[in-house]
Structures are given as structure tokens and as C-alpha cells.
CSV table of C-alpha atoms and ligand atoms in Angstrom, one decimal:
chain,number,residue,atom,x,y,z
A,1,MET,CA,2.1,64.3,-97.4
A,2,ILE,CA,4.2,62.3,-94.9
A,3,VAL,CA,3.5,59.0,-93.5
A,4,MET,CA,4.7,58.9,-90.0
A,5,LYS,CA,5.4,55.7,-88.2
A,6,PHE,CA,5.8,55.4,-84.5
A,7,GLY,CA,7.2,52.3,-82.9
A,8,GLY,CA,6.3,50.6,-79.7
A,9,THR,CA,9.0,52.7,-77.7
A,10,SER,CA,7.2,55.7,-79.1
A,11,VAL,CA,3.9,54.7,-77.8
A,12,GLY,CA,4.7,52.7,-74.6
A,13,ASN,CA,2.7,55.1,-72.3
A,14,ALA,CA,0.4,58.0,-72.2
A,15,THR,CA,3.5,60.2,-72.0
A,16,MET,CA,5.1,59.0,-74.9
A,17,ILE,CA,1.9,59.2,-77.0
A,18,HIS,CA,1.3,62.6,-76.1
A,19,GLN,CA,5.0,63.5,-77.4
A,20,ALA,CA,4.2,61.6,-80.6
A,21,VAL,CA,1.0,63.4,-80.8
A,22,THR,CA,2.8,66.6,-80.7
A,23,LEU,CA,5.0,65.7,-83.4
A,24,VAL,CA,1.9,65.1,-85.6
A,25,ARG,CA,0.0,68.0,-84.6
A,26,GLN,CA,2.8,70.4,-85.5
A,27,THR,CA,3.4,68.9,-88.6
A,28,VAL,CA,-0.3,68.9,-89.8
A,29,GLN,CA,-0.5,72.4,-88.3
A,30,ALA,CA,2.3,73.6,-90.4
A,31,GLY,CA,0.4,72.6,-93.5
A,32,GLU,CA,1.7,68.9,-94.1
A,33,PRO,CA,-0.7,66.4,-94.0
A,34,VAL,CA,0.2,63.1,-92.0
A,35,VAL,CA,-0.9,59.5,-92.4
A,36,VAL,CA,0.0,58.2,-89.0
A,37,VAL,CA,1.2,54.4,-88.9
A,38,VAL,CA,1.5,52.9,-85.3
A,39,SER,CA,2.8,49.8,-83.6
A,40,ALA,CA,1.7,48.4,-80.6
A,41,MET,CA,2.9,49.5,-77.2
A,42,ASN,CA,6.3,47.5,-76.4
A,43,GLY,CA,6.1,44.3,-75.1
A,44,VAL,CA,2.4,43.8,-76.0
A,45,THR,CA,3.1,41.9,-79.3
A,46,ASP,CA,5.5,39.6,-77.2
A,47,ALA,CA,2.7,39.0,-74.5
A,48,LEU,CA,-0.2,38.3,-77.0
A,49,LEU,CA,2.0,35.8,-78.7
A,50,LYS,CA,2.6,34.6,-75.2
A,51,ALA,CA,-1.0,34.4,-74.4
A,52,ALA,CA,-1.9,32.6,-77.4
A,53,THR,CA,0.9,29.9,-76.9
A,54,VAL,CA,0.0,29.4,-73.2
A,55,ALA,CA,-3.8,29.0,-74.4
A,56,ALA,CA,-2.8,26.3,-76.4
A,57,ARG,CA,-1.4,24.3,-73.4
A,58,ARG,CA,-4.8,25.5,-71.8
A,59,ASP,CA,-3.0,27.3,-69.1
A,60,LEU,CA,-5.8,29.9,-69.0
A,61,ASP,CA,-4.8,31.3,-65.7
A,62,LEU,CA,-1.3,32.9,-67.3
A,63,CYS,CA,-3.6,33.8,-70.3
A,64,TRP,CA,-5.8,35.9,-68.2
A,65,ARG,CA,-3.1,37.5,-66.2
A,66,ILE,CA,-1.6,38.5,-69.4
A,67,HIS,CA,-4.8,39.8,-70.6
A,68,ARG,CA,-5.5,41.7,-67.5
A,69,ALA,CA,-2.1,43.3,-67.8
A,70,ILE,CA,-2.7,44.4,-71.4
A,71,GLN,CA,-6.1,45.9,-70.5
A,72,ALA,CA,-4.6,47.8,-67.4
A,73,ARG,CA,-1.8,49.3,-69.5
A,74,HIS,CA,-4.3,50.5,-72.4
A,75,GLY,CA,-6.9,51.6,-69.6
A,76,ARG,CA,-4.2,53.7,-67.7
A,77,ALA,CA,-2.9,55.3,-70.9
A,78,ALA,CA,-6.7,56.3,-72.3
A,79,ARG,CA,-7.1,57.6,-68.6
A,80,ALA,CA,-4.2,59.9,-68.8
A,81,LEU,CA,-4.5,60.9,-72.3
A,82,LEU,CA,-8.3,61.6,-72.1
A,83,PRO,CA,-9.1,62.5,-68.6
A,84,ASP,CA,-12.5,64.0,-69.1
A,85,SER,CA,-13.1,64.3,-72.7
A,86,PRO,CA,-16.3,63.3,-74.4
A,87,GLY,CA,-14.3,60.8,-76.5
A,88,ARG,CA,-13.4,58.8,-73.5
A,89,HIS,CA,-16.3,56.7,-73.4
A,90,THR,CA,-16.2,55.4,-77.2
A,91,LEU,CA,-12.6,55.1,-76.9
A,92,GLN,CA,-13.1,52.8,-73.8
A,93,ARG,CA,-15.8,50.8,-75.5
A,94,GLY,CA,-13.6,50.1,-78.5
A,95,LEU,CA,-11.0,49.0,-76.3
A,96,ALA,CA,-13.2,46.6,-74.3
A,97,ALA,CA,-14.5,45.2,-77.7
A,98,LEU,CA,-11.1,44.2,-78.7
A,99,LEU,CA,-10.2,43.0,-75.4
A,100,ARG,CA,-13.3,40.8,-75.4
A,101,ASP,CA,-12.4,39.4,-78.8
A,102,PHE,CA,-8.8,38.6,-77.3
A,103,ARG,CA,-10.3,36.5,-74.4
A,104,ARG,CA,-13.1,34.7,-76.9
A,105,LEU,CA,-9.6,34.0,-79.2
A,106,CYS,CA,-7.8,32.7,-76.4
A,107,GLU,CA,-10.8,30.4,-75.2
A,108,SER,CA,-11.1,29.0,-78.7
A,109,ILE,CA,-7.4,28.1,-78.9
A,110,ALA,CA,-7.4,26.6,-75.5
A,111,LEU,CA,-10.4,24.4,-76.7
A,112,LEU,CA,-8.7,23.2,-79.6
A,113,GLY,CA,-5.5,22.7,-77.7
A,114,GLU,CA,-3.5,24.3,-80.6
A,115,CYS,CA,-2.9,27.3,-82.1
A,116,THR,CA,-2.2,27.9,-85.9
A,117,PRO,CA,-0.3,30.4,-87.6
A,118,ARG,CA,-3.7,31.9,-88.7
A,119,GLY,CA,-4.8,32.0,-85.2
A,120,LEU,CA,-1.6,33.5,-83.9
A,121,ASP,CA,-2.0,36.4,-86.5
A,122,ALA,CA,-5.5,37.1,-85.1
A,123,VAL,CA,-4.2,37.4,-81.8
A,124,SER,CA,-1.0,39.0,-82.2
A,125,SER,CA,-2.7,41.7,-84.5
A,126,LEU,CA,-4.7,43.1,-81.6
A,127,GLY,CA,-1.7,45.2,-80.1
A,128,GLU,CA,-2.0,47.2,-83.2
A,129,ARG,CA,-5.5,47.3,-83.2
A,130,LEU,CA,-5.7,48.9,-79.6
A,131,MET,CA,-3.2,51.4,-80.1
A,132,VAL,CA,-4.8,53.0,-83.3
A,133,ARG,CA,-7.9,54.0,-81.2
A,134,LEU,CA,-5.8,55.2,-78.5
A,135,PHE,CA,-3.8,57.3,-80.5
A,136,ALA,CA,-6.6,58.6,-82.7
A,137,ALA,CA,-8.3,59.6,-79.6
A,138,ALA,CA,-4.9,61.3,-78.1
A,139,LEU,CA,-4.9,63.4,-81.2
A,140,GLU,CA,-8.6,64.3,-81.2
A,141,VAL,CA,-8.1,65.5,-77.7
A,142,GLY,CA,-5.1,67.4,-79.0
A,143,GLY,CA,-7.1,69.4,-81.8
A,144,VAL,CA,-6.2,67.2,-84.7
A,145,PRO,CA,-9.2,65.6,-86.4
A,146,ALA,CA,-8.2,61.9,-86.6
A,147,ARG,CA,-9.5,58.4,-87.3
A,148,PRO,CA,-8.3,55.1,-86.5
A,149,VAL,CA,-8.1,52.8,-89.4
A,150,GLU,CA,-7.4,49.2,-89.3
A,151,ALA,CA,-5.0,48.1,-92.2
A,152,SER,CA,-7.0,44.9,-92.7
A,153,ALA,CA,-9.6,47.5,-94.7
A,154,PHE,CA,-6.9,47.8,-97.5
A,155,LEU,CA,-3.4,46.2,-96.9
A,156,VAL,CA,-4.1,43.1,-98.9
A,157,THR,CA,-1.5,40.0,-98.7
A,158,ASP,CA,-0.8,36.7,-99.7
A,159,ASP,CA,-1.7,34.2,-97.1
A,160,ARG,CA,1.7,33.2,-95.5
A,161,TYR,CA,0.2,33.6,-91.8
A,162,GLY,CA,3.1,35.4,-89.5
A,163,GLU,CA,4.9,36.7,-92.6
A,164,ALA,CA,2.5,37.7,-95.3
A,165,THR,CA,3.7,39.7,-98.4
A,166,PRO,CA,1.4,42.7,-99.1
A,167,LEU,CA,0.1,42.8,-102.7
A,168,LEU,CA,0.8,46.0,-104.4
A,169,GLU,CA,-1.9,46.9,-107.0
A,170,GLU,CA,-4.9,45.7,-104.8
A,171,THR,CA,-3.3,47.7,-101.7
A,172,ARG,CA,-2.9,50.7,-103.9
A,173,THR,CA,-6.3,50.7,-105.3
A,174,ARG,CA,-8.1,50.3,-101.8
A,175,SER,CA,-5.5,52.6,-99.6
A,176,ARG,CA,-6.2,55.3,-102.2
A,177,ALA,CA,-10.3,54.8,-102.1
A,178,LEU,CA,-10.2,54.4,-98.3
A,179,LEU,CA,-7.6,57.2,-96.9
A,180,GLY,CA,-7.5,59.8,-99.9
A,181,PRO,CA,-11.2,61.4,-98.8
A,182,LEU,CA,-10.2,61.5,-95.2
A,183,LEU,CA,-7.0,63.3,-96.2
A,184,ALA,CA,-9.3,65.4,-98.3
A,185,GLU,CA,-11.4,66.5,-95.2
A,186,GLY,CA,-8.2,67.3,-93.4
A,187,ILE,CA,-8.8,64.1,-91.0
A,188,THR,CA,-5.6,62.4,-90.1
A,189,PRO,CA,-5.8,58.8,-90.5
A,190,VAL,CA,-4.3,56.5,-87.9
A,191,VAL,CA,-3.4,53.3,-89.3
A,192,THR,CA,-2.4,50.0,-87.6
A,193,GLY,CA,1.0,48.7,-88.6
A,194,PHE,CA,2.2,45.0,-88.9
A,195,ILE,CA,-1.2,43.6,-90.1
A,196,GLY,CA,-3.1,43.0,-93.5
A,197,ILE,CA,-5.5,41.1,-94.7
A,198,THR,CA,-5.9,37.8,-97.3
A,199,GLY,CA,-8.0,38.3,-100.4
A,200,ASP,CA,-10.6,36.0,-98.4
A,201,GLY,CA,-10.6,38.6,-95.7
A,202,VAL,CA,-8.7,36.7,-92.9
A,203,ILE,CA,-6.1,38.8,-90.8
A,204,THR,CA,-2.6,38.2,-91.6
A,205,THR,CA,0.8,40.1,-90.1
A,206,LEU,CA,3.8,40.8,-92.0
A,207,GLY,CA,6.5,39.5,-89.4
A,208,ARG,CA,7.8,40.9,-86.1
A,209,GLY,CA,8.8,44.5,-86.6
A,210,GLY,CA,6.8,44.9,-89.5
A,211,SER,CA,5.1,48.2,-88.9
A,212,ASP,CA,8.3,49.9,-90.7
A,213,TYR,CA,7.2,47.8,-93.6
A,214,SER,CA,3.8,48.8,-93.6
A,215,ALA,CA,4.8,52.4,-93.3
A,216,ALA,CA,6.8,52.4,-96.4
A,217,ILE,CA,4.3,50.0,-98.3
A,218,LEU,CA,1.4,52.7,-97.6
A,219,GLY,CA,4.0,55.6,-98.5
A,220,ARG,CA,4.4,53.9,-102.0
A,221,CYS,CA,0.8,53.3,-102.4
A,222,LEU,CA,-0.1,57.1,-101.6
A,223,GLY,CA,2.6,58.6,-103.1
A,224,CYS,CA,3.8,60.4,-99.9
A,225,ARG,CA,6.9,63.2,-100.0
A,226,GLU,CA,8.6,61.2,-97.0
A,227,VAL,CA,8.2,58.3,-94.7
A,228,TRP,CA,9.6,59.0,-91.2
A,229,ILE,CA,10.2,56.1,-88.7
A,230,CYS,CA,10.0,57.6,-85.6
A,231,THR,CA,11.6,55.8,-82.9
A,232,ASP,CA,13.5,56.3,-79.4
A,233,VAL,CA,17.0,56.8,-80.9
A,234,ASP,CA,18.5,59.7,-83.1
A,235,GLY,CA,18.7,57.5,-86.1
A,236,VAL,CA,20.7,55.2,-87.8
A,237,LEU,CA,24.1,54.9,-85.7
A,238,THR,CA,27.9,54.1,-86.9
A,239,ALA,CA,27.3,51.4,-84.6
A,240,ASP,CA,25.5,49.8,-81.5
A,241,PRO,CA,26.1,52.4,-78.8
A,242,ARG,CA,26.0,49.6,-76.4
A,243,LEU,CA,29.3,48.1,-78.2
A,244,VAL,CA,30.8,51.7,-78.9
A,245,PRO,CA,29.6,54.5,-76.5
A,246,GLU,CA,31.1,57.1,-78.6
A,247,ALA,CA,28.7,55.8,-81.7
A,248,ASP,CA,27.3,58.7,-83.6
A,249,THR,CA,24.2,59.4,-85.9
A,250,ILE,CA,24.9,58.7,-89.4
A,251,PRO,CA,23.3,61.9,-91.3
A,252,GLU,CA,22.7,60.5,-94.5
A,253,LEU,CA,22.6,56.9,-96.3
A,254,SER,CA,21.8,55.7,-99.7
A,255,TYR,CA,19.1,52.9,-99.7
A,256,ALA,CA,21.8,50.5,-100.4
A,257,GLU,CA,23.7,51.2,-97.4
A,258,ALA,CA,20.9,51.1,-95.4
A,259,ALA,CA,19.6,47.9,-96.5
A,260,GLU,CA,22.8,46.4,-95.9
A,261,LEU,CA,23.4,47.8,-92.3
A,262,SER,CA,19.4,46.6,-91.5
A,263,TYR,CA,20.0,42.9,-92.9
A,264,PHE,CA,23.2,43.1,-90.9
A,265,GLY,CA,21.6,43.7,-87.8
A,266,ALA,CA,21.2,47.4,-87.1
A,267,LYS,CA,17.7,47.4,-85.5
A,268,VAL,CA,16.3,50.7,-86.4
A,269,LEU,CA,14.8,49.8,-89.8
A,270,HIS,CA,13.2,46.6,-90.8
A,271,PRO,CA,15.2,45.3,-93.7
A,272,LYS,CA,12.0,45.0,-96.1
A,273,THR,CA,11.5,48.7,-95.3
A,274,ILE,CA,14.0,49.8,-98.0
A,275,LEU,CA,12.4,48.3,-101.2
A,276,PRO,CA,9.2,49.8,-101.5
A,277,ALA,CA,10.8,53.2,-100.5
A,278,LEU,CA,13.5,52.8,-103.2
A,279,GLU,CA,11.0,51.6,-105.9
A,280,ALA,CA,9.1,55.1,-105.6
A,281,GLY,CA,12.2,57.2,-104.6
A,282,ILE,CA,10.6,58.3,-101.5
A,283,PRO,CA,13.2,59.2,-99.0
A,284,LEU,CA,13.0,57.4,-95.5
A,285,ARG,CA,14.0,59.4,-92.6
A,286,VAL,CA,14.6,57.8,-89.1
A,287,VAL,CA,13.9,60.3,-86.3
A,288,ASN,CA,13.8,60.5,-82.5
A,289,THR,CA,10.2,61.0,-81.1
A,290,PHE,CA,11.7,62.5,-78.2
A,291,HIS,CA,14.0,64.8,-80.1
A,292,PRO,CA,12.2,65.4,-83.5
A,293,GLU,CA,14.5,68.8,-83.9
A,294,ASP,CA,17.4,66.5,-84.4
A,295,PRO,CA,18.1,65.8,-88.0
A,296,GLY,CA,18.4,62.1,-87.6
A,297,THR,CA,19.1,59.9,-90.5
A,298,LEU,CA,17.9,60.4,-94.1
A,299,VAL,CA,17.6,57.8,-96.5
A,300,VAL,CA,17.8,58.6,-100.1
A,301,ALA,CA,18.5,57.0,-103.5
A,302,GLN,CA,21.9,58.8,-104.1
A,303,GLU,CA,25.3,58.1,-102.4
A,304,ARG,CA,27.2,60.6,-100.9
A,305,PRO,CA,30.5,59.6,-100.1
A,306,THR,CA,32.0,60.6,-96.7
A,307,PRO,CA,35.7,60.7,-95.7
A,308,SER,CA,35.9,57.8,-93.9
A,309,THR,CA,34.1,55.8,-96.7
A,310,VAL,CA,32.8,53.4,-94.2
A,311,LYS,CA,29.6,54.7,-92.6
A,312,GLY,CA,28.5,52.0,-90.4
A,313,ILE,CA,29.4,48.8,-88.6
A,314,THR,CA,26.8,46.3,-87.6
A,315,ALA,CA,27.0,42.9,-86.1
A,316,ILE,CA,24.8,39.8,-85.7
A,317,ARG,CA,25.5,37.2,-82.8
A,318,GLY,CA,24.4,33.8,-82.2
A,319,LEU,CA,25.2,32.3,-85.2
A,320,SER,CA,27.2,29.3,-86.6
A,321,LEU,CA,29.7,28.7,-89.4
A,322,VAL,CA,29.0,25.5,-91.1
A,323,THR,CA,32.1,24.2,-93.3
A,324,VAL,CA,31.8,21.3,-95.5
A,325,GLU,CA,35.7,20.3,-96.3
A,326,GLY,CA,37.3,17.9,-98.6
A,327,ARG,CA,39.9,17.4,-101.3
A,328,GLY,CA,37.9,15.6,-103.1
A,329,MET,CA,35.5,18.8,-103.9
A,330,LEU,CA,38.2,20.1,-106.1
A,331,GLY,CA,36.9,20.9,-109.4
A,332,VAL,CA,33.6,18.9,-109.1
A,333,PRO,CA,30.6,20.7,-110.6
A,334,GLY,CA,27.4,20.8,-108.5
A,335,ILE,CA,28.8,20.4,-105.0
A,336,ALA,CA,27.7,24.1,-104.0
A,337,ALA,CA,24.5,23.5,-105.5
A,338,ARG,CA,23.6,20.3,-103.7
A,339,VAL,CA,25.2,22.1,-100.2
A,340,PHE,CA,22.4,25.1,-100.5
A,341,ALA,CA,19.6,22.9,-101.7
A,342,ALA,CA,20.2,20.6,-98.7
A,343,VAL,CA,19.9,23.7,-96.3
A,344,ALA,CA,17.2,25.3,-98.3
A,345,GLN,CA,15.1,22.2,-98.1
A,346,GLU,CA,15.3,22.6,-94.3
A,347,ARG,CA,13.8,26.0,-94.9
A,348,ILE,CA,17.3,27.4,-93.1
A,349,SER,CA,18.1,30.8,-94.4
A,350,VAL,CA,21.9,31.5,-95.0
A,351,LEU,CA,23.2,34.8,-93.9
A,352,MET,CA,26.6,34.7,-95.7
A,353,ILE,CA,28.9,32.4,-97.6
A,354,SER,CA,32.5,31.9,-98.4
A,355,GLN,CA,34.6,29.7,-100.6
A,356,GLY,CA,38.2,29.7,-100.5
A,357,SER,CA,39.6,29.5,-104.1
A,358,SER,CA,41.3,26.2,-103.6
A,359,GLU,CA,37.8,24.8,-103.6
A,360,GLN,CA,38.3,22.6,-100.7
A,361,SER,CA,36.1,24.3,-98.3
A,362,ILE,CA,32.6,25.9,-98.4
A,363,CYS,CA,31.4,27.6,-95.7
A,364,PHE,CA,28.3,29.7,-94.5
A,365,VAL,CA,26.9,31.3,-91.6
A,366,ILE,CA,23.2,30.2,-90.1
A,367,PRO,CA,21.6,31.0,-87.0
A,368,GLN,CA,23.2,28.5,-84.5
A,369,PRO,CA,19.7,27.2,-83.3
A,370,VAL,CA,19.3,25.4,-86.6
A,371,ALA,CA,22.9,24.6,-87.1
A,372,GLU,CA,22.5,21.0,-86.1
A,373,ARG,CA,19.6,20.3,-88.5
A,374,ALA,CA,21.9,21.7,-91.1
A,375,GLN,CA,24.6,19.3,-90.3
A,376,ILE,CA,22.4,16.2,-90.4
A,377,ALA,CA,21.1,17.3,-93.6
A,378,LEU,CA,24.6,17.9,-95.1
A,379,GLU,CA,25.6,14.5,-93.8
A,380,ALA,CA,22.9,12.6,-95.4
A,381,GLN,CA,23.2,14.6,-98.6
A,382,PHE,CA,26.7,13.5,-99.1
A,383,GLU,CA,26.7,10.2,-97.5
A,384,GLN,CA,28.4,8.6,-100.3
A,385,GLU,CA,31.1,11.3,-100.9
A,386,LEU,CA,31.7,11.1,-97.3
A,387,ALA,CA,31.9,7.3,-97.2
A,388,ARG,CA,34.5,7.7,-99.8
A,389,ARG,CA,36.3,10.3,-98.6
A,390,ALA,CA,35.8,12.7,-101.2
A,391,ILE,CA,34.3,15.1,-98.7
A,392,ASP,CA,35.9,14.7,-95.4
A,393,ARG,CA,33.6,16.4,-93.0
A,394,VAL,CA,30.8,18.8,-92.4
A,395,THR,CA,31.8,20.9,-89.1
A,396,ILE,CA,29.8,23.5,-87.1
A,397,GLN,CA,31.8,26.2,-85.0
A,398,SER,CA,29.5,28.0,-82.8
A,399,PRO,CA,29.0,30.8,-81.4
A,400,VAL,CA,30.3,33.1,-84.0
A,401,ALA,CA,29.2,36.6,-84.9
A,402,ILE,CA,29.4,38.2,-88.5
A,403,VAL,CA,30.6,41.8,-88.4
A,404,ALA,CA,29.5,44.1,-91.6
A,405,VAL,CA,31.4,47.2,-92.2
A,406,VAL,CA,29.3,49.2,-94.5
A,407,GLY,CA,29.7,52.2,-97.1
A,408,ALA,CA,29.2,52.7,-100.9
A,409,GLY,CA,32.3,54.4,-101.2
A,410,MET,CA,34.3,51.2,-101.0
A,411,ARG,CA,33.8,50.6,-104.7
A,412,ARG,CA,35.9,53.2,-105.6
A,413,THR,CA,38.3,53.3,-102.7
A,414,PRO,CA,41.4,51.0,-102.5
A,415,GLY,CA,42.8,49.8,-99.1
A,416,ILE,CA,39.7,50.0,-97.2
A,417,ALA,CA,39.7,46.1,-96.7
A,418,ALA,CA,43.5,46.4,-95.4
A,419,ARG,CA,42.4,48.9,-92.9
A,420,VAL,CA,39.6,46.5,-91.6
A,421,PHE,CA,41.8,43.6,-91.2
A,422,GLY,CA,44.7,45.7,-90.2
A,423,ALA,CA,42.8,46.9,-87.1
A,424,LEU,CA,41.8,43.2,-86.4
A,425,GLY,CA,45.1,42.1,-86.8
A,426,ALA,CA,46.7,44.3,-84.9
A,427,ASN,CA,44.7,43.8,-81.8
A,428,GLY,CA,44.9,40.4,-82.1
A,429,ILE,CA,41.5,39.6,-83.5
A,430,ASN,CA,41.0,36.2,-85.3
A,431,VAL,CA,39.3,36.6,-88.5
A,432,ILE,CA,37.5,33.1,-89.2
A,433,CYS,CA,36.3,34.1,-92.8
A,434,ILE,CA,35.3,36.7,-95.2
A,435,ALA,CA,32.9,37.9,-97.6
A,436,GLN,CA,32.7,40.8,-99.9
A,437,GLY,CA,29.1,41.1,-101.6
A,438,SER,CA,29.6,42.2,-105.4
A,439,SER,CA,28.0,45.6,-104.4
A,440,GLU,CA,30.9,46.0,-102.6
A,441,CYS,CA,28.9,48.2,-100.1
A,442,ASN,CA,30.2,45.7,-97.5
A,443,VAL,CA,32.7,43.9,-96.7
A,444,SER,CA,31.6,41.0,-93.9
A,445,LEU,CA,33.6,38.9,-91.7
A,446,VAL,CA,33.1,36.0,-89.3
A,447,VAL,CA,34.8,36.0,-85.7
A,448,ASP,CA,34.1,34.1,-82.7
A,449,GLU,CA,31.1,35.4,-80.9
A,450,PRO,CA,33.2,36.7,-77.7
A,451,GLU,CA,35.5,38.7,-80.0
A,452,MET,CA,32.6,40.5,-81.7
A,453,PRO,CA,32.4,43.8,-79.3
A,454,ALA,CA,36.1,44.4,-79.7
A,455,ALA,CA,36.4,43.8,-83.4
A,456,VAL,CA,33.4,46.2,-83.9
A,457,ARG,CA,35.1,48.8,-81.7
A,458,HIS,CA,38.6,48.6,-83.3
A,459,ILE,CA,37.0,48.9,-86.9
A,460,HIS,CA,34.9,51.8,-85.8
A,461,ARG,CA,37.9,53.6,-84.5
A,462,ALA,CA,40.2,52.8,-87.4
A,463,PHE,CA,38.0,54.8,-89.5
A,464,GLY,CA,37.4,57.8,-87.5
A,465,LEU,CA,33.7,57.1,-86.9
A,466,GLY,CA,31.8,58.4,-83.9
A,467,ARG,CA,31.6,61.7,-81.9
A,468,THR,CA,35.3,62.1,-80.5
A,469,ALA,CA,37.0,59.7,-82.3
A,470,SER,CA,39.9,60.5,-84.8
A,471,PRO,CA,41.2,57.8,-87.2
A,472,THR,CA,43.6,55.6,-85.6
A,473,ALA,CA,46.7,53.5,-86.6
A,474,PHE,CA,46.5,49.7,-86.6
A,475,THR,CA,47.9,49.8,-83.2
A,476,SER,CA,44.8,50.9,-81.1
A,477,LYS,CA,44.8,49.8,-77.6
A,478,GLU,CA,41.7,48.2,-76.2
A,479,HIS,CA,38.7,50.7,-75.5
A,480,PRO,CA,38.6,51.5,-71.9
A,481,SER,CA,35.1,51.4,-71.1
A,482,THR,CA,32.3,49.4,-72.6
A,483,GLY,CA,29.2,48.0,-71.5
A,484,ASP,CA,30.1,44.6,-72.3
B,1,LIG,N1,4.1,45.1,-82.9
B,1,LIG,C1,4.9,44.4,-84.0
B,1,LIG,C2,6.3,43.5,-83.4
B,1,LIG,O1,6.4,44.0,-82.3
B,1,LIG,C3,5.4,45.3,-85.3
B,1,LIG,C4,6.2,46.1,-84.6
B,1,LIG,O2,6.6,46.6,-83.7
B,1,LIG,O3,6.7,46.8,-85.8
B,1,LIG,O4,6.9,42.8,-83.8
B,2,MG,MG1,9.8,48.1,-84.7
């Protein structure tokens, strides 16, 4: 059995849904049972969140405009997919009921004049709930017996609304009890991604982009053969093709490599997806819905080294580098602990840390919007040390970007870092700071944000990644054409 997850860009309109349905049908008809997991149509979750926000401001005009747009888009897809099938009325009734819930939720939010995280989850879950009905009906029309299933029937989570964590044991028991009999009857379940339910029966969501995670959790609970993440690109690429036009699909990654790439900004896989797959040893496959015959990227336990050692380069922009600096820090225990405690207290998550061996500075990278808050918290934390000059200053450098160079083979291969920094040095790109995780599967460095695209391109080229490139010496010239 395969769990096949379709993202918003694979179910954005009737033509796309038809394509996704074809892939499911071919797989089922070839004798492999499928559990489908779907996201909302692309842009719908954003629109729902927007509606909830404006409802809280009592701007119901805008709210109803959003409502009408969502209604029209799903209505159009329903008419195109089920032109005159008997299932059309049932489908339309199902969609209409959800759209009525949407209206009532917005009215309640407007009445209260506020939207709680719990209310936000109730609204943002609607996109997936609309989609399972549409997708299952389209499968039926395509000759595949199917049933829409809301994950709120089995995916039990804690009550951290907006970022809930699944509870594995309960989810396993309930998902098997519910989906097992359907599969046994030859019915393809079409399950909502992204959403779950608390023990008390309140809808939660797993965080933005969380449908991948839903698919991996479900795969793990049901013990499937593979989890497919079906999307609108050809797999995980060696770099972002908007930065590096010759970027190419990476045929195979280990779980660790995929985790590093997704954590550091590769958008195809939600970072949380890897763990459930890894724990159960289930391969993940990233497939292009529109070219399913292409091999895509396979993510497995085993590391398979490649000649270039480096497999991919990712980057995150919009970051700030915070530096706590001072001679008085030398040999003083507890400074680092206090730095990170102060940041943690602000609930700011740190992406990367680096400390020079002279111990005269600690620097770390956080999202730019929270940098000022971090600075204020640190200045308060070290008020005394700043007053007596044991710490000289807390500075912020913005905007910066992290560039992460990923490949498990780095552990055994000397000279990788030299090649990375050589490529940057030869092209006049200044590296602000560096970190290498102890997994040695990733070298990360910080550059000024405007230099990031060139940094990615030069490293990509230095390792001979991509379709046409062959490894270059450190003296490579600026790449002629890029989108930035
Ligand atoms: N629809 C949700 C979102 O846009 C979940 C997902 O797409 O994976 O975040
Ligand atoms: Mg997604």
C-alpha cells in the first residue's frame, strides 16, 4: 500500500485534480492499494486565514468576498469534474454545508471581535475538508471507489492549536480501525492533510505545509510500503532553480540529508515529514504529479555517496545575525547558557549558532522580524556585564542568509569545506560566519542576503552539480543568466 499525498499545486483546479486522479487510478488498477492525502487548493488556506483575521476586525465585506471566491473556485472544479454524474448533487451538498460552517464561524469571530488560535484552526481546516469531498468524487467518476475521510476521525493530537503534535499510539489504533476496513473492501480513502483533533474532539492543525507530515504519520501508522509526496516539481533539486537555472533533480537522498535540506529551506518536503518515515523505515518519494513517469527523488535510510559528495545547496533569507561580543566572556562559564535562555524565553527559535574559539563572541542566526526583540532581551539579561564592560555589545546584522551545503559523504571526504570557501573567496563573496553540524552532513555559512544567490550558484558550480555543469576551478566567473 502507498500513501499518496497531493499538495495544493496538484489540486488547484479541475485539470490538476484530473491528473492526480489518473495517477491514483493507475496505481490502484496496477494492484497497489492507495491511501490519498490531500492539501487544500493552493492559496485557499491563506485565504481562509485572511478571512478569519478580517472577521475579527469586523470587516465582513471582505470576509464574504473571500467566501464567494472559495465557493466559486470549488464550484467550478466540481462542475468540470462531475459534468453530469449522479454524485454531483451529493458533492455539492457536502461543499455547501462546509461553506455554511465557514460563514457561521466568521460571524462568530466577528461577534467576539477576536479570533483565538482554536478558532483559526477551525477556519483554516476547511480547505482540506472541501478538497477531500471533491477529490473522492472525482475518483469515483474515474471508476475508483473512494471515500472522503476527515483526519479528525483518527489523527489525535495535543491541543497546541496551529502547530499540534500527533499522538502516535491513539492515531495508530484509530486509523487502522477506520481505514483498514475501507481498504479491505477495495475503497480508496481520501484523507484531509494538515488537520487533526484533540482528545476532547476539537479540530487542530499541524502547522503550515503540514499535509506532508500528515501523510508520513499515516504511512507510519498503517505500515505502508512508500509515502509519495506528489507536487509540481520533479523532486528535490540540487538548488532552487530560480537561483540556479541548471539545478537538477537529486535521484536519492538519505533521511538525514533530506532533513538537512528541508530544514534549511528546500520547500518540497516539510521538515517534520522525515521523522515518522525514518522511525518506520518507510521510503519517501517526491514525485511530479504532472510527470509521474520521471523517477523523482527517493529518500531512504541508506546513504549512497555520489562523486560530487555534495548533493544539494539550500538557502534561507530574511534572517539576522545576532552577536554578543566582549573580552570579558573569555573563560566565563554560563554566558552561552544565559544567551540562549534569554532568546528561548522570547520563544525565538535559533537556526544556527557559531562561536569563535577565542570565546570573545557568540553569534547566532534568527528570523529578522524578531531580531530586535532578541536584542532587547539580551541587553536586559546582560545589563550588569554591559555596564562593567565584561560584554562590549550586542549587535544585529541584517538582512543575512544562511547557505547550507548538504551531503552525507562529507564526513569521510577531506577538502569539502575548502572547496566551498574557495569558490566563495575566488568570487569575492564574504563569509560572515560558519557552522558545521556534528552530523557532518551539512556545512552552513552566513552571507549578506544580497550575496546569497551568487554564493549558491558558485558552490553549485564548484561541485559540478546540475544538468550541464562540470566541476570548475575556484576562478569561475559570474553565471550569465539568473532570475534575480
Ligand atoms: N493547506 C495547508 C497549508 O497551506 C497544508 C499544506 O498545504 O500542506 O499550509
Ligand atoms: Mg505543501
